[in-house]
Amino acid sequence: MMNKNSRVHTDSNIRNTFFTEIGIGILANSFLLLFHIFKFIRGQRSRLTDLPIGLLSLIHLLMLLMGAFIAIDIFISWRGWDDIICKFLVYLYRSFRGLSLCTTCMLSVLQAITLSPRSSCLAKFKHKSPHHVSCAIISLSILYMFISSHLLVSINATPNLTTNNFMQVTQSCYIIPLSYLMQSMFSTLLAIRDISLISLMVLSTCYMVVLLCRHRNQIQHLQGTNLSPKASPEQRATQTILMLMTFFVLMSIFDSIVSCSRTMYLNDPTSYYIQIFVVYIYATVSPFVFMSTEKHIVNFLKSMCVRVKNV
């Protein structure tokens, strides 16, 4: 009896922690998205990276909302879902995860373009309009949604299960393995996509590090040992992107390790709970990193804190 009560208490703590993580992420991404919408409405001068940041907050917001619906079927016992709902929710959730990777990679590349000197071959891309950025993002989105289309076939609800070789997604939804040929094809496409985007992200990150080090050495040469105490807006934005890229890559590696563990030990609850926590960390943390670099948001939050203290 004690073991059962202890298990119920543990599940309750995990559920509360998970919904807290999702709730914080939804509020933070909503605030960041509204900030960029108001910035666009007011006609303020936009940076090359503003559109991807706003889009990334929208993607993370939708991903967290999908995650909240999925979490209901993970932690709360109820009547369950049918095949259509399972396919729709899981496909959208996986698609938003892929779009997060695509947009994060594009954000890294655009920041590298912004930081590049005039003599660089990347300088000609600095004056591209948001229209070009939007077209690139839409193209990547269509490509990824096609690659993820196999989920519409492999996701099934519990009543339709005819095999024991499956992986649990929620209480109602399971992933049924496809044929060897189909599984190999989609796995190869996903691997090529992930490796290509992460490689591009790493290259652009290394390029920004080199540029920052070169700029630092130039300042040190001009001013001796006294470095400039205040970084430029471009440098601060670059440092933010670098921090996010590092965090994203680390979370991706950790997620891959946990996913392999789940593949080896089907429906292992420990690996399952760890994985669902890990996949939402980046979506929850990233808006706070972006907001910390926006003076208008920082000043607004400071004024709100002062008003709360006075009340």
Tab-separated table of C-alpha atoms in Angstrom:
chain	number	residue	atom	x	y	z
A	1	MET	CA	0.000	0.000	0.000
A	2	MET	CA	2.839	2.357	0.816
A	3	ASN	CA	4.477	1.604	-2.539
A	4	LYS	CA	1.260	2.458	-4.367
A	5	ASN	CA	0.807	5.707	-2.426
A	6	SER	CA	4.427	6.619	-3.021
A	7	ARG	CA	3.987	5.992	-6.753
A	8	VAL	CA	0.878	8.171	-6.879
A	9	HIS	CA	2.681	10.954	-5.025
A	10	THR	CA	5.656	10.754	-7.396
A	11	ASP	CA	3.421	10.864	-10.486
A	12	SER	CA	1.593	13.868	-9.023
A	13	ASN	CA	4.884	15.745	-8.497
A	14	ILE	CA	6.050	14.937	-12.018
A	15	ARG	CA	2.720	16.081	-13.469
A	16	ASN	CA	2.742	19.369	-11.523
A	17	THR	CA	6.347	20.113	-12.450
A	18	PHE	CA	5.688	19.373	-16.114
A	19	PHE	CA	2.600	21.572	-16.341
A	20	THR	CA	4.474	24.340	-14.510
A	21	GLU	CA	7.259	24.155	-17.098
A	22	ILE	CA	4.763	24.339	-19.966
A	23	GLY	CA	2.797	27.167	-18.313
A	24	ILE	CA	5.913	29.295	-17.828
A	25	GLY	CA	6.961	28.663	-21.429
A	26	ILE	CA	3.524	29.621	-22.787
A	27	LEU	CA	3.478	32.903	-20.845
A	28	ALA	CA	7.050	33.839	-21.808
A	29	ASN	CA	6.618	33.081	-25.513
A	30	SER	CA	3.263	34.913	-25.589
A	31	PHE	CA	4.874	37.995	-24.063
A	32	LEU	CA	7.792	37.897	-26.528
A	33	LEU	CA	5.454	37.390	-29.495
A	34	LEU	CA	3.247	40.336	-28.444
A	35	PHE	CA	6.337	42.512	-28.078
A	36	HIS	CA	7.400	41.829	-31.674
A	37	ILE	CA	3.835	42.303	-32.957
A	38	PHE	CA	3.574	45.728	-31.274
A	39	LYS	CA	7.039	46.588	-32.539
A	40	PHE	CA	5.914	45.820	-36.094
A	41	ILE	CA	2.627	47.745	-35.706
A	42	ARG	CA	4.428	50.817	-34.388
A	43	GLY	CA	6.732	50.749	-37.410
A	44	GLN	CA	9.955	50.536	-35.430
A	45	ARG	CA	13.108	49.724	-37.323
A	46	SER	CA	13.451	45.966	-37.489
A	47	ARG	CA	16.632	43.929	-37.507
A	48	LEU	CA	17.280	41.042	-39.860
A	49	THR	CA	16.774	38.640	-36.959
A	50	ASP	CA	13.512	40.123	-35.628
A	51	LEU	CA	11.260	38.057	-37.905
A	52	PRO	CA	12.897	34.695	-37.022
A	53	ILE	CA	12.790	35.553	-33.299
A	54	GLY	CA	9.088	36.434	-33.496
A	55	LEU	CA	8.395	33.326	-35.560
A	56	LEU	CA	10.384	31.163	-33.137
A	57	SER	CA	8.299	32.450	-30.220
A	58	LEU	CA	5.111	31.624	-32.183
A	59	ILE	CA	6.384	28.126	-33.010
A	60	HIS	CA	7.361	27.474	-29.399
A	61	LEU	CA	4.000	28.799	-28.198
A	62	LEU	CA	2.100	26.430	-30.501
A	63	MET	CA	4.441	23.557	-29.635
A	64	LEU	CA	3.875	24.081	-25.917
A	65	LEU	CA	0.109	24.267	-26.429
A	66	MET	CA	0.233	20.962	-28.324
A	67	GLY	CA	2.418	19.624	-25.533
A	68	ALA	CA	-0.169	20.655	-22.958
A	69	PHE	CA	-2.883	18.707	-24.800
A	70	ILE	CA	-0.598	15.693	-25.118
A	71	ALA	CA	0.347	15.944	-21.433
A	72	ILE	CA	-3.327	15.673	-20.489
A	73	ASP	CA	-3.406	12.238	-22.105
A	74	ILE	CA	-0.077	11.318	-20.491
A	75	PHE	CA	-0.806	12.218	-16.882
A	76	ILE	CA	-4.607	12.341	-16.601
A	77	SER	CA	-6.769	9.244	-17.064
A	78	TRP	CA	-9.847	9.923	-19.169
A	79	ARG	CA	-11.827	8.462	-22.075
A	80	GLY	CA	-8.895	8.612	-24.520
A	81	TRP	CA	-8.466	9.706	-28.137
A	82	ASP	CA	-9.233	8.094	-31.459
A	83	ASP	CA	-6.854	7.686	-34.421
A	84	ILE	CA	-7.648	11.056	-35.998
A	85	ILE	CA	-6.907	13.076	-32.856
A	86	CYS	CA	-3.729	11.080	-32.183
A	87	LYS	CA	-2.429	11.587	-35.711
A	88	PHE	CA	-3.346	15.289	-35.757
A	89	LEU	CA	-1.808	16.241	-32.393
A	90	VAL	CA	1.359	14.159	-32.614
A	91	TYR	CA	2.009	15.216	-36.222
A	92	LEU	CA	1.601	18.910	-35.376
A	93	TYR	CA	3.768	18.558	-32.281
A	94	ARG	CA	6.589	16.847	-34.206
A	95	SER	CA	6.244	19.392	-37.019
A	96	PHE	CA	6.621	22.308	-34.597
A	97	ARG	CA	9.705	20.668	-33.112
A	98	GLY	CA	11.212	20.438	-36.588
A	99	LEU	CA	10.279	24.034	-37.389
A	100	SER	CA	11.976	25.099	-34.159
A	101	LEU	CA	15.196	23.499	-35.403
A	102	CYS	CA	14.849	25.114	-38.859
A	103	THR	CA	14.135	28.581	-37.450
A	104	THR	CA	16.912	28.353	-34.859
A	105	CYS	CA	19.374	27.432	-37.600
A	106	MET	CA	18.184	30.329	-39.768
A	107	LEU	CA	18.484	32.697	-36.798
A	108	SER	CA	22.100	31.645	-36.338
A	109	VAL	CA	22.881	32.174	-40.024
A	110	LEU	CA	21.167	35.590	-40.132
A	111	GLN	CA	23.074	36.757	-37.052
A	112	ALA	CA	26.324	35.660	-38.706
A	113	ILE	CA	25.329	37.699	-41.771
A	114	THR	CA	24.531	40.723	-39.586
A	115	LEU	CA	27.919	40.510	-37.861
A	116	SER	CA	29.951	39.924	-41.034
A	117	PRO	CA	32.189	42.787	-42.244
A	118	ARG	CA	31.566	44.650	-45.501
A	119	SER	CA	34.417	42.851	-47.224
A	120	SER	CA	32.829	39.467	-46.526
A	121	CYS	CA	30.912	37.544	-49.188
A	122	LEU	CA	27.993	37.404	-46.738
A	123	ALA	CA	27.663	41.195	-46.658
A	124	LYS	CA	25.475	41.208	-49.788
A	125	PHE	CA	22.759	39.370	-47.841
A	126	LYS	CA	22.519	42.058	-45.143
A	127	HIS	CA	19.956	44.109	-47.015
A	128	LYS	CA	17.593	41.283	-47.873
A	129	SER	CA	13.991	42.109	-47.038
A	130	PRO	CA	11.858	40.128	-44.558
A	131	HIS	CA	10.057	38.767	-47.629
A	132	HIS	CA	13.109	36.696	-48.581
A	133	VAL	CA	13.449	35.441	-45.010
A	134	SER	CA	9.758	34.489	-44.959
A	135	CYS	CA	10.064	32.562	-48.238
A	136	ALA	CA	13.062	30.635	-46.936
A	137	ILE	CA	11.256	29.719	-43.704
A	138	ILE	CA	8.105	28.651	-45.589
A	139	SER	CA	10.180	26.461	-47.929
A	140	LEU	CA	11.899	24.763	-44.999
A	141	SER	CA	8.542	24.291	-43.280
A	142	ILE	CA	6.976	22.576	-46.305
A	143	LEU	CA	10.023	20.332	-46.710
A	144	TYR	CA	9.986	19.254	-43.085
A	145	MET	CA	6.237	18.648	-42.953
A	146	PHE	CA	6.649	16.342	-45.932
A	147	ILE	CA	9.464	14.452	-44.199
A	148	SER	CA	7.277	14.038	-41.091
A	149	SER	CA	4.270	12.798	-43.070
A	150	HIS	CA	5.025	9.180	-42.148
A	151	LEU	CA	3.627	9.943	-38.677
A	152	LEU	CA	0.168	10.187	-40.230
A	153	VAL	CA	0.495	6.484	-41.004
A	154	SER	CA	2.470	5.167	-38.034
A	155	ILE	CA	0.484	6.871	-35.245
A	156	ASN	CA	-2.478	4.820	-34.009
A	157	ALA	CA	-4.799	4.784	-31.028
A	158	THR	CA	-4.695	1.987	-28.466
A	159	PRO	CA	-7.800	0.012	-29.599
A	160	ASN	CA	-6.267	-0.627	-33.025
A	161	LEU	CA	-3.038	-2.196	-31.776
A	162	THR	CA	-2.248	-5.610	-33.286
A	163	THR	CA	1.426	-5.905	-32.353
A	164	ASN	CA	3.573	-5.625	-29.262
A	165	ASN	CA	6.399	-3.896	-31.133
A	166	PHE	CA	5.326	-0.301	-30.528
A	167	MET	CA	6.417	2.806	-28.650
A	168	GLN	CA	4.053	4.691	-26.374
A	169	VAL	CA	3.529	8.415	-26.969
A	170	THR	CA	0.566	8.999	-24.626
A	171	GLN	CA	-1.951	6.770	-22.884
A	172	SER	CA	-4.010	6.712	-26.093
A	173	CYS	CA	-1.430	7.063	-28.867
A	174	TYR	CA	1.305	4.709	-30.008
A	175	ILE	CA	3.865	4.660	-32.800
A	176	ILE	CA	3.613	1.493	-34.877
A	177	PRO	CA	6.770	0.620	-36.867
A	178	LEU	CA	6.485	0.920	-40.642
A	179	SER	CA	8.011	-1.484	-43.131
A	180	TYR	CA	11.799	-1.687	-43.192
A	181	LEU	CA	12.009	0.211	-46.506
A	182	MET	CA	9.713	3.054	-45.408
A	183	GLN	CA	11.344	3.309	-42.003
A	184	SER	CA	14.816	3.442	-43.571
A	185	MET	CA	13.785	6.109	-46.077
A	186	PHE	CA	12.203	8.476	-43.558
A	187	SER	CA	14.964	7.882	-41.004
A	188	THR	CA	17.563	8.760	-43.635
A	189	LEU	CA	15.703	11.948	-44.616
A	190	LEU	CA	15.385	13.006	-40.980
A	191	ALA	CA	19.052	12.269	-40.315
A	192	ILE	CA	20.130	14.281	-43.375
A	193	ARG	CA	17.914	17.189	-42.289
A	194	ASP	CA	19.162	17.206	-38.695
A	195	ILE	CA	22.826	16.801	-39.605
A	196	SER	CA	22.627	19.498	-42.304
A	197	LEU	CA	20.901	22.071	-40.114
A	198	ILE	CA	22.995	21.418	-37.015
A	199	SER	CA	26.199	21.492	-39.113
A	200	LEU	CA	25.136	24.821	-40.624
A	201	MET	CA	24.353	26.073	-37.124
A	202	VAL	CA	27.780	25.014	-35.851
A	203	LEU	CA	29.562	26.618	-38.826
A	204	SER	CA	27.754	29.932	-38.394
A	205	THR	CA	28.424	29.817	-34.644
A	206	CYS	CA	32.156	29.207	-35.200
A	207	TYR	CA	32.202	32.040	-37.738
A	208	MET	CA	30.643	34.436	-35.200
A	209	VAL	CA	33.137	33.371	-32.522
A	210	VAL	CA	36.016	34.088	-34.910
A	211	LEU	CA	34.597	37.532	-35.740
A	212	LEU	CA	34.099	38.384	-32.054
A	213	CYS	CA	37.645	37.275	-31.193
A	214	ARG	CA	39.041	39.305	-34.087
A	215	HIS	CA	37.080	42.373	-32.959
A	216	ARG	CA	38.317	41.899	-29.396
A	217	ASN	CA	41.930	41.673	-30.565
A	218	GLN	CA	41.526	44.853	-32.633
A	219	ILE	CA	40.193	46.767	-29.626
A	220	GLN	CA	42.998	45.418	-27.456
A	221	HIS	CA	45.545	46.500	-30.054
A	222	LEU	CA	44.095	50.018	-30.295
A	223	GLN	CA	43.483	50.602	-26.582
A	224	GLY	CA	46.211	48.504	-25.024
A	225	THR	CA	45.081	46.258	-22.210
A	226	ASN	CA	41.917	48.294	-21.542
A	227	LEU	CA	39.059	46.700	-23.418
A	228	SER	CA	35.901	48.513	-24.278
A	229	PRO	CA	33.673	48.208	-21.186
A	230	LYS	CA	30.467	48.206	-23.216
A	231	ALA	CA	29.686	45.811	-26.024
A	232	SER	CA	27.875	47.004	-29.145
A	233	PRO	CA	24.249	45.939	-29.780
A	234	GLU	CA	25.483	43.564	-32.509
A	235	GLN	CA	27.941	41.959	-30.092
A	236	ARG	CA	25.304	41.551	-27.381
A	237	ALA	CA	22.884	40.013	-29.871
A	238	THR	CA	25.614	37.689	-31.125
A	239	GLN	CA	26.487	36.587	-27.604
A	240	THR	CA	22.803	35.831	-27.018
A	241	ILE	CA	22.592	33.749	-30.195
A	242	LEU	CA	25.797	31.907	-29.295
A	243	MET	CA	24.433	31.061	-25.868
A	244	LEU	CA	21.167	29.812	-27.391
A	245	MET	CA	22.965	27.752	-30.039
A	246	THR	CA	25.130	26.066	-27.418
A	247	PHE	CA	22.108	25.362	-25.238
A	248	PHE	CA	20.119	24.043	-28.202
A	249	VAL	CA	22.888	21.676	-29.325
A	250	LEU	CA	23.371	20.343	-25.782
A	251	MET	CA	19.625	19.726	-25.394
A	252	SER	CA	19.509	18.047	-28.823
A	253	ILE	CA	22.347	15.706	-27.872
A	254	PHE	CA	20.693	14.897	-24.537
A	255	ASP	CA	17.365	14.300	-26.281
A	256	SER	CA	19.041	11.942	-28.775
A	257	ILE	CA	20.613	9.949	-25.949
A	258	VAL	CA	17.277	9.605	-24.153
A	259	SER	CA	15.514	8.702	-27.407
A	260	CYS	CA	18.039	5.924	-28.038
A	261	SER	CA	17.443	4.698	-24.508
A	262	ARG	CA	13.697	4.578	-25.166
A	263	THR	CA	14.283	2.704	-28.398
A	264	MET	CA	16.372	0.078	-26.615
A	265	TYR	CA	13.951	-0.249	-23.713
A	266	LEU	CA	10.445	0.214	-25.122
A	267	ASN	CA	7.997	2.131	-22.910
A	268	ASP	CA	10.526	2.605	-20.107
A	269	PRO	CA	8.711	5.162	-17.879
A	270	THR	CA	11.908	6.771	-16.533
A	271	SER	CA	13.309	7.528	-20.002
A	272	TYR	CA	9.857	8.654	-21.107
A	273	TYR	CA	9.477	11.225	-18.309
A	274	ILE	CA	13.030	12.494	-18.804
A	275	GLN	CA	12.422	12.929	-22.522
A	276	ILE	CA	9.211	14.930	-22.185
A	277	PHE	CA	10.967	17.282	-19.763
A	278	VAL	CA	13.977	17.742	-22.047
A	279	VAL	CA	12.062	18.479	-25.267
A	280	TYR	CA	10.378	21.560	-23.748
A	281	ILE	CA	13.372	23.087	-21.959
A	282	TYR	CA	14.614	25.024	-24.995
A	283	ALA	CA	11.128	26.316	-25.850
A	284	THR	CA	10.682	27.488	-22.244
A	285	VAL	CA	14.110	29.065	-21.692
A	286	SER	CA	14.730	30.740	-25.081
A	287	PRO	CA	12.159	33.589	-24.727
A	288	PHE	CA	13.744	34.683	-21.426
A	289	VAL	CA	17.158	34.874	-23.117
A	290	PHE	CA	15.750	37.005	-25.945
A	291	MET	CA	13.825	39.264	-23.550
A	292	SER	CA	16.940	39.868	-21.433
A	293	THR	CA	18.563	41.605	-24.438
A	294	GLU	CA	15.605	43.900	-25.177
A	295	LYS	CA	15.914	47.157	-23.226
A	296	HIS	CA	12.207	47.997	-23.615
A	297	ILE	CA	11.183	44.658	-22.105
A	298	VAL	CA	13.734	44.886	-19.285
A	299	ASN	CA	12.643	48.427	-18.391
A	300	PHE	CA	8.968	47.411	-18.536
A	301	LEU	CA	9.531	44.437	-16.234
A	302	LYS	CA	11.545	46.577	-13.823
A	303	SER	CA	8.748	49.157	-13.653
A	304	MET	CA	6.210	46.380	-13.055
A	305	CYS	CA	8.311	45.004	-10.201
A	306	VAL	CA	8.519	48.458	-8.640
A	307	ARG	CA	4.744	48.893	-8.850
A	308	VAL	CA	4.152	45.468	-7.285
A	309	LYS	CA	6.513	46.323	-4.407
A	310	ASN	CA	4.769	49.640	-3.829
A	311	VAL	CA	1.364	47.926	-3.719
